Amino acid sequence: MKSNLSVNSVAVLAVMTALLGWTVPALSDAVEGKQYTLLKPEQTPEISGKTEVIEFFSYGCPHCWHFHPYVDKLATELPATAILVRIPVSLGRPQWGQLSRAFYALQATGDLKRLDGELFDAIHQEQQPLFNEANITAWVSAHGVDAAKFTAAFNSFAVTTKAAHAEELSRTYQVDGIPKLVVAGKYVVEGSTLEELAVNAKEIVATVAAPPGNKTSK
């Protein structure tokens, strides 16, 4: 059906929108096949009311290590209507599975934010073999984490459940390489460089993030 809106009508609508405090998502020049591909089948995000940006990664992955500063920056630049969710995966490697458990254990003890980057550096810059529980526990203990609390968390039912769920998500999201970013359960971010990957993710989010007035709680 042809629209009957005149230029003046559009202008009036824009003024009313501003007065009522509505927010219209910015248009994006993101191109399918270049800056993103579509995930098929599309997945339902687990966090409602916000645009979910998932990063699939592993501490054992050197590309993820190099991408980490861009992820940190991206997290601070997302609009209030979007949220970054980091999901550690193993890609079938038992050693990386131990690192996934370390991520959730550090999250449980409250030390993740403090040691996140340092754990990456210890593995890739210092070449420390932090691929089993004993070595990981010794390392976190040397960095101020209560060893008993960490061990309890590392072997807890909660961490086991979260790590297993992360592996399940890696299959449903068809993760065959990392780092991998997926926006809103639908848009798989592409980029020829790690910096471009982060830039494209931000651009896609600007298009699909829900207006603040549409927020809902889970």
PDB file of C-alpha atoms in Angstrom:
ATOM      1  CA  MET A   1       0.000   0.000   0.000  1.00  0.00           C
ATOM      2  CA  LYS A   2       1.400   3.391  -1.045  1.00  0.00           C
ATOM      3  CA  SER A   3       2.161   5.789   1.775  1.00  0.00           C
ATOM      4  CA  ASN A   4       0.335   9.126   1.834  1.00  0.00           C
ATOM      5  CA  LEU A   5       2.773  10.778   4.244  1.00  0.00           C
ATOM      6  CA  SER A   6       3.993  14.132   2.974  1.00  0.00           C
ATOM      7  CA  VAL A   7       7.365  15.687   3.770  1.00  0.00           C
ATOM      8  CA  ASN A   8       5.615  17.963   6.277  1.00  0.00           C
ATOM      9  CA  SER A   9       3.917  14.973   7.914  1.00  0.00           C
ATOM     10  CA  VAL A  10       7.254  13.240   8.344  1.00  0.00           C
ATOM     11  CA  ALA A  11       8.702  16.400   9.902  1.00  0.00           C
ATOM     12  CA  VAL A  12       5.780  16.674  12.333  1.00  0.00           C
ATOM     13  CA  LEU A  13       6.159  13.001  13.258  1.00  0.00           C
ATOM     14  CA  ALA A  14       9.858  13.533  13.967  1.00  0.00           C
ATOM     15  CA  VAL A  15       9.070  16.483  16.275  1.00  0.00           C
ATOM     16  CA  MET A  16       6.402  14.482  18.131  1.00  0.00           C
ATOM     17  CA  THR A  17       8.835  11.598  18.532  1.00  0.00           C
ATOM     18  CA  ALA A  18      11.421  13.907  20.082  1.00  0.00           C
ATOM     19  CA  LEU A  19       8.881  15.525  22.405  1.00  0.00           C
ATOM     20  CA  LEU A  20       7.601  12.167  23.638  1.00  0.00           C
ATOM     21  CA  GLY A  21      11.111  10.919  24.318  1.00  0.00           C
ATOM     22  CA  TRP A  22      10.953   8.030  21.869  1.00  0.00           C
ATOM     23  CA  THR A  23      14.219   6.710  20.494  1.00  0.00           C
ATOM     24  CA  VAL A  24      14.619   5.455  16.947  1.00  0.00           C
ATOM     25  CA  PRO A  25      17.528   3.053  16.354  1.00  0.00           C
ATOM     26  CA  ALA A  26      20.152   4.523  14.067  1.00  0.00           C
ATOM     27  CA  LEU A  27      20.303   3.228  10.517  1.00  0.00           C
ATOM     28  CA  SER A  28      23.352   1.168   9.646  1.00  0.00           C
ATOM     29  CA  ASP A  29      25.304   0.515   6.493  1.00  0.00           C
ATOM     30  CA  ALA A  30      26.120  -3.026   7.600  1.00  0.00           C
ATOM     31  CA  VAL A  31      26.047  -5.323   4.597  1.00  0.00           C
ATOM     32  CA  GLU A  32      25.043  -8.981   4.744  1.00  0.00           C
ATOM     33  CA  GLY A  33      27.842 -11.170   3.451  1.00  0.00           C
ATOM     34  CA  LYS A  34      30.463  -8.555   4.269  1.00  0.00           C
ATOM     35  CA  GLN A  35      29.932  -7.323   7.821  1.00  0.00           C
ATOM     36  CA  TYR A  36      27.654 -10.123   8.956  1.00  0.00           C
ATOM     37  CA  THR A  37      26.046 -13.381   7.941  1.00  0.00           C
ATOM     38  CA  LEU A  38      22.758 -14.726   9.201  1.00  0.00           C
ATOM     39  CA  LEU A  39      22.726 -17.604  11.664  1.00  0.00           C
ATOM     40  CA  LYS A  40      20.384 -20.342  10.474  1.00  0.00           C
ATOM     41  CA  PRO A  41      18.413 -21.363  12.349  1.00  0.00           C
ATOM     42  CA  GLU A  42      18.163 -18.146  14.337  1.00  0.00           C
ATOM     43  CA  GLN A  43      18.528 -18.630  18.100  1.00  0.00           C
ATOM     44  CA  THR A  44      16.459 -17.077  20.879  1.00  0.00           C
ATOM     45  CA  PRO A  45      18.679 -14.951  23.155  1.00  0.00           C
ATOM     46  CA  GLU A  46      18.644 -16.008  26.812  1.00  0.00           C
ATOM     47  CA  ILE A  47      18.583 -12.420  28.074  1.00  0.00           C
ATOM     48  CA  SER A  48      15.354 -10.606  27.323  1.00  0.00           C
ATOM     49  CA  GLY A  49      14.877  -6.858  27.162  1.00  0.00           C
ATOM     50  CA  LYS A  50      18.376  -6.200  25.810  1.00  0.00           C
ATOM     51  CA  THR A  51      20.245  -6.914  22.617  1.00  0.00           C
ATOM     52  CA  GLU A  52      22.558  -9.799  23.460  1.00  0.00           C
ATOM     53  CA  VAL A  53      26.076  -9.729  22.032  1.00  0.00           C
ATOM     54  CA  ILE A  54      27.746 -13.099  22.559  1.00  0.00           C
ATOM     55  CA  GLU A  55      31.486 -13.590  22.361  1.00  0.00           C
ATOM     56  CA  PHE A  56      32.520 -17.219  22.088  1.00  0.00           C
ATOM     57  CA  PHE A  57      36.156 -17.499  23.163  1.00  0.00           C
ATOM     58  CA  SER A  58      38.781 -19.487  25.045  1.00  0.00           C
ATOM     59  CA  TYR A  59      41.710 -18.419  27.167  1.00  0.00           C
ATOM     60  CA  GLY A  60      43.704 -21.012  25.222  1.00  0.00           C
ATOM     61  CA  CYS A  61      43.051 -19.292  21.876  1.00  0.00           C
ATOM     62  CA  PRO A  62      45.787 -16.832  20.776  1.00  0.00           C
ATOM     63  CA  HIS A  63      43.364 -14.944  18.528  1.00  0.00           C
ATOM     64  CA  CYS A  64      41.028 -14.475  21.500  1.00  0.00           C
ATOM     65  CA  TRP A  65      43.960 -13.122  23.494  1.00  0.00           C
ATOM     66  CA  HIS A  66      44.655 -10.496  20.839  1.00  0.00           C
ATOM     67  CA  PHE A  67      40.934  -9.740  20.564  1.00  0.00           C
ATOM     68  CA  HIS A  68      40.452  -9.276  24.307  1.00  0.00           C
ATOM     69  CA  PRO A  69      41.317  -5.527  24.403  1.00  0.00           C
ATOM     70  CA  TYR A  70      38.790  -4.905  21.626  1.00  0.00           C
ATOM     71  CA  VAL A  71      36.147  -6.860  23.560  1.00  0.00           C
ATOM     72  CA  ASP A  72      36.818  -4.817  26.696  1.00  0.00           C
ATOM     73  CA  LYS A  73      36.438  -1.604  24.694  1.00  0.00           C
ATOM     74  CA  LEU A  74      33.300  -2.876  22.952  1.00  0.00           C
ATOM     75  CA  ALA A  75      31.687  -3.654  26.306  1.00  0.00           C
ATOM     76  CA  THR A  76      32.098  -0.037  27.413  1.00  0.00           C
ATOM     77  CA  GLU A  77      30.753   1.349  24.131  1.00  0.00           C
ATOM     78  CA  LEU A  78      27.554  -0.686  23.877  1.00  0.00           C
ATOM     79  CA  PRO A  79      24.313   1.237  24.425  1.00  0.00           C
ATOM     80  CA  ALA A  80      22.315   0.676  27.600  1.00  0.00           C
ATOM     81  CA  THR A  81      19.937  -1.477  25.572  1.00  0.00           C
ATOM     82  CA  ALA A  82      22.651  -4.031  24.766  1.00  0.00           C
ATOM     83  CA  ILE A  83      24.747  -6.428  26.842  1.00  0.00           C
ATOM     84  CA  LEU A  84      27.926  -8.406  26.191  1.00  0.00           C
ATOM     85  CA  VAL A  85      27.847 -12.065  27.207  1.00  0.00           C
ATOM     86  CA  ARG A  86      31.154 -13.947  27.118  1.00  0.00           C
ATOM     87  CA  ILE A  87      30.945 -17.704  26.673  1.00  0.00           C
ATOM     88  CA  PRO A  88      34.093 -19.829  27.066  1.00  0.00           C
ATOM     89  CA  VAL A  89      34.213 -22.909  24.841  1.00  0.00           C
ATOM     90  CA  SER A  90      36.544 -25.848  24.350  1.00  0.00           C
ATOM     91  CA  LEU A  91      36.016 -26.730  20.670  1.00  0.00           C
ATOM     92  CA  GLY A  92      36.524 -30.322  21.758  1.00  0.00           C
ATOM     93  CA  ARG A  93      39.862 -29.708  23.505  1.00  0.00           C
ATOM     94  CA  PRO A  94      39.918 -31.049  27.087  1.00  0.00           C
ATOM     95  CA  GLN A  95      42.555 -28.496  28.162  1.00  0.00           C
ATOM     96  CA  TRP A  96      40.361 -25.636  26.977  1.00  0.00           C
ATOM     97  CA  GLY A  97      37.476 -27.230  28.842  1.00  0.00           C
ATOM     98  CA  GLN A  98      39.458 -26.737  32.043  1.00  0.00           C
ATOM     99  CA  LEU A  99      39.873 -23.074  31.150  1.00  0.00           C
ATOM    100  CA  SER A 100      36.114 -22.753  30.674  1.00  0.00           C
ATOM    101  CA  ARG A 101      35.652 -24.042  34.213  1.00  0.00           C
ATOM    102  CA  ALA A 102      38.305 -21.560  35.406  1.00  0.00           C
ATOM    103  CA  PHE A 103      36.300 -18.695  33.851  1.00  0.00           C
ATOM    104  CA  TYR A 104      33.127 -19.631  35.716  1.00  0.00           C
ATOM    105  CA  ALA A 105      35.034 -20.424  38.931  1.00  0.00           C
ATOM    106  CA  LEU A 106      36.678 -16.982  38.916  1.00  0.00           C
ATOM    107  CA  GLN A 107      33.277 -15.485  38.218  1.00  0.00           C
ATOM    108  CA  ALA A 108      31.933 -17.294  41.283  1.00  0.00           C
ATOM    109  CA  THR A 109      34.758 -16.100  43.568  1.00  0.00           C
ATOM    110  CA  GLY A 110      34.461 -12.513  42.318  1.00  0.00           C
ATOM    111  CA  ASP A 111      37.963 -12.451  40.826  1.00  0.00           C
ATOM    112  CA  LEU A 112      37.144 -12.651  37.117  1.00  0.00           C
ATOM    113  CA  LYS A 113      37.332  -8.963  36.290  1.00  0.00           C
ATOM    114  CA  ARG A 114      40.648  -8.575  38.115  1.00  0.00           C
ATOM    115  CA  LEU A 115      42.364 -11.622  36.589  1.00  0.00           C
ATOM    116  CA  ASP A 116      40.681 -11.883  33.194  1.00  0.00           C
ATOM    117  CA  GLY A 117      43.415 -10.222  31.161  1.00  0.00           C
ATOM    118  CA  GLU A 118      46.190 -11.591  33.360  1.00  0.00           C
ATOM    119  CA  LEU A 119      45.111 -15.175  32.708  1.00  0.00           C
ATOM    120  CA  PHE A 120      45.324 -14.554  28.965  1.00  0.00           C
ATOM    121  CA  ASP A 121      48.806 -13.048  29.396  1.00  0.00           C
ATOM    122  CA  ALA A 122      50.019 -15.874  31.608  1.00  0.00           C
ATOM    123  CA  ILE A 123      49.163 -18.447  28.946  1.00  0.00           C
ATOM    124  CA  HIS A 124      50.227 -16.630  25.785  1.00  0.00           C
ATOM    125  CA  GLN A 125      52.850 -14.131  26.899  1.00  0.00           C
ATOM    126  CA  GLU A 126      54.452 -16.019  29.770  1.00  0.00           C
ATOM    127  CA  GLN A 127      53.823 -19.458  28.221  1.00  0.00           C
ATOM    128  CA  GLN A 128      52.545 -20.933  31.480  1.00  0.00           C
ATOM    129  CA  PRO A 129      50.855 -24.364  31.072  1.00  0.00           C
ATOM    130  CA  LEU A 130      47.578 -23.500  32.789  1.00  0.00           C
ATOM    131  CA  PHE A 131      45.588 -26.350  31.303  1.00  0.00           C
ATOM    132  CA  ASN A 132      44.696 -28.486  34.313  1.00  0.00           C
ATOM    133  CA  GLU A 133      43.081 -27.854  37.672  1.00  0.00           C
ATOM    134  CA  ALA A 134      46.283 -28.121  39.687  1.00  0.00           C
ATOM    135  CA  ASN A 135      48.217 -25.583  37.626  1.00  0.00           C
ATOM    136  CA  ILE A 136      45.280 -23.211  37.330  1.00  0.00           C
ATOM    137  CA  THR A 137      44.646 -23.358  41.079  1.00  0.00           C
ATOM    138  CA  ALA A 138      48.308 -22.706  41.875  1.00  0.00           C
ATOM    139  CA  TRP A 139      48.299 -19.711  39.529  1.00  0.00           C
ATOM    140  CA  VAL A 140      45.110 -18.092  40.873  1.00  0.00           C
ATOM    141  CA  SER A 141      46.316 -18.700  44.446  1.00  0.00           C
ATOM    142  CA  ALA A 142      49.552 -16.869  43.623  1.00  0.00           C
ATOM    143  CA  HIS A 143      47.389 -13.997  42.387  1.00  0.00           C
ATOM    144  CA  GLY A 144      45.419 -13.524  45.571  1.00  0.00           C
ATOM    145  CA  VAL A 145      42.529 -15.960  45.139  1.00  0.00           C
ATOM    146  CA  ASP A 146      41.551 -18.173  48.063  1.00  0.00           C
ATOM    147  CA  ALA A 147      42.595 -21.628  46.830  1.00  0.00           C
ATOM    148  CA  ALA A 148      39.955 -23.483  48.841  1.00  0.00           C
ATOM    149  CA  LYS A 149      37.147 -21.272  47.579  1.00  0.00           C
ATOM    150  CA  PHE A 150      38.393 -21.537  44.013  1.00  0.00           C
ATOM    151  CA  THR A 151      38.656 -25.331  44.182  1.00  0.00           C
ATOM    152  CA  ALA A 152      35.160 -25.591  45.621  1.00  0.00           C
ATOM    153  CA  ALA A 153      33.810 -23.383  42.837  1.00  0.00           C
ATOM    154  CA  PHE A 154      35.813 -25.124  40.126  1.00  0.00           C
ATOM    155  CA  ASN A 155      34.278 -28.489  41.066  1.00  0.00           C
ATOM    156  CA  SER A 156      30.835 -27.197  41.971  1.00  0.00           C
ATOM    157  CA  PHE A 157      27.591 -28.287  40.346  1.00  0.00           C
ATOM    158  CA  ALA A 158      26.947 -24.687  39.294  1.00  0.00           C
ATOM    159  CA  VAL A 159      30.223 -24.388  37.374  1.00  0.00           C
ATOM    160  CA  THR A 160      29.771 -27.846  35.846  1.00  0.00           C
ATOM    161  CA  THR A 161      26.303 -26.834  34.663  1.00  0.00           C
ATOM    162  CA  LYS A 162      27.470 -23.524  33.221  1.00  0.00           C
ATOM    163  CA  ALA A 163      30.416 -25.110  31.402  1.00  0.00           C
ATOM    164  CA  ALA A 164      28.177 -27.807  29.946  1.00  0.00           C
ATOM    165  CA  HIS A 165      25.648 -25.201  28.842  1.00  0.00           C
ATOM    166  CA  ALA A 166      28.421 -23.186  27.187  1.00  0.00           C
ATOM    167  CA  GLU A 167      29.386 -26.257  25.163  1.00  0.00           C
ATOM    168  CA  GLU A 168      25.753 -26.779  24.199  1.00  0.00           C
ATOM    169  CA  LEU A 169      25.499 -23.180  23.017  1.00  0.00           C
ATOM    170  CA  SER A 170      28.669 -23.566  20.956  1.00  0.00           C
ATOM    171  CA  ARG A 171      26.921 -26.349  19.054  1.00  0.00           C
ATOM    172  CA  THR A 172      23.589 -24.574  18.573  1.00  0.00           C
ATOM    173  CA  TYR A 173      25.404 -21.424  17.441  1.00  0.00           C
ATOM    174  CA  GLN A 174      27.570 -23.550  15.105  1.00  0.00           C
ATOM    175  CA  VAL A 175      30.861 -22.307  16.522  1.00  0.00           C
ATOM    176  CA  ASP A 176      33.721 -23.746  14.488  1.00  0.00           C
ATOM    177  CA  GLY A 177      36.246 -21.001  15.146  1.00  0.00           C
ATOM    178  CA  ILE A 178      36.899 -18.323  17.745  1.00  0.00           C
ATOM    179  CA  PRO A 179      36.633 -15.534  18.599  1.00  0.00           C
ATOM    180  CA  LYS A 180      33.081 -15.436  17.296  1.00  0.00           C
ATOM    181  CA  LEU A 181      30.548 -12.664  17.878  1.00  0.00           C
ATOM    182  CA  VAL A 182      26.806 -13.149  17.426  1.00  0.00           C
ATOM    183  CA  VAL A 183      24.296 -10.317  17.860  1.00  0.00           C
ATOM    184  CA  ALA A 184      20.690 -10.953  18.890  1.00  0.00           C
ATOM    185  CA  GLY A 185      20.936 -14.668  18.174  1.00  0.00           C
ATOM    186  CA  LYS A 186      20.874 -13.895  14.482  1.00  0.00           C
ATOM    187  CA  TYR A 187      23.761 -11.819  13.164  1.00  0.00           C
ATOM    188  CA  VAL A 188      27.168 -13.524  12.971  1.00  0.00           C
ATOM    189  CA  VAL A 189      29.681 -10.672  12.854  1.00  0.00           C
ATOM    190  CA  GLU A 190      32.323 -10.781  10.135  1.00  0.00           C
ATOM    191  CA  GLY A 191      35.553  -8.821   9.746  1.00  0.00           C
ATOM    192  CA  SER A 192      38.897  -9.109   8.003  1.00  0.00           C
ATOM    193  CA  THR A 193      40.732  -7.922  11.144  1.00  0.00           C
ATOM    194  CA  LEU A 194      40.018  -8.178  14.854  1.00  0.00           C
ATOM    195  CA  GLU A 195      39.490  -4.422  15.048  1.00  0.00           C
ATOM    196  CA  GLU A 196      37.028  -4.568  12.164  1.00  0.00           C
ATOM    197  CA  LEU A 197      35.185  -7.401  13.889  1.00  0.00           C
ATOM    198  CA  ALA A 198      34.575  -5.183  16.927  1.00  0.00           C
ATOM    199  CA  VAL A 199      33.617  -2.158  14.810  1.00  0.00           C
ATOM    200  CA  ASN A 200      31.133  -4.178  12.780  1.00  0.00           C
ATOM    201  CA  ALA A 201      29.593  -5.608  15.953  1.00  0.00           C
ATOM    202  CA  LYS A 202      29.044  -2.120  17.315  1.00  0.00           C
ATOM    203  CA  GLU A 203      27.449  -1.011  14.043  1.00  0.00           C
ATOM    204  CA  ILE A 204      25.078  -3.973  13.967  1.00  0.00           C
ATOM    205  CA  VAL A 205      24.091  -3.370  17.594  1.00  0.00           C
ATOM    206  CA  ALA A 206      23.297   0.257  16.784  1.00  0.00           C
ATOM    207  CA  THR A 207      20.759  -0.993  14.265  1.00  0.00           C
ATOM    208  CA  VAL A 208      19.055  -3.768  16.212  1.00  0.00           C
ATOM    209  CA  ALA A 209      19.291  -2.623  19.847  1.00  0.00           C
ATOM    210  CA  ALA A 210      15.847  -2.068  21.325  1.00  0.00           C
ATOM    211  CA  PRO A 211      14.843   1.507  22.265  1.00  0.00           C
ATOM    212  CA  PRO A 212      15.072   2.183  26.036  1.00  0.00           C
ATOM    213  CA  GLY A 213      11.282   2.477  26.271  1.00  0.00           C
ATOM    214  CA  ASN A 214      10.944  -1.114  25.125  1.00  0.00           C
ATOM    215  CA  LYS A 215      13.080  -2.655  27.884  1.00  0.00           C
ATOM    216  CA  THR A 216      11.649  -5.616  29.679  1.00  0.00           C
ATOM    217  CA  SER A 217      12.943  -7.619  32.586  1.00  0.00           C
ATOM    218  CA  LYS A 218      13.565 -11.313  32.400  1.00  0.00           C
TER     219      LYS A 218
END
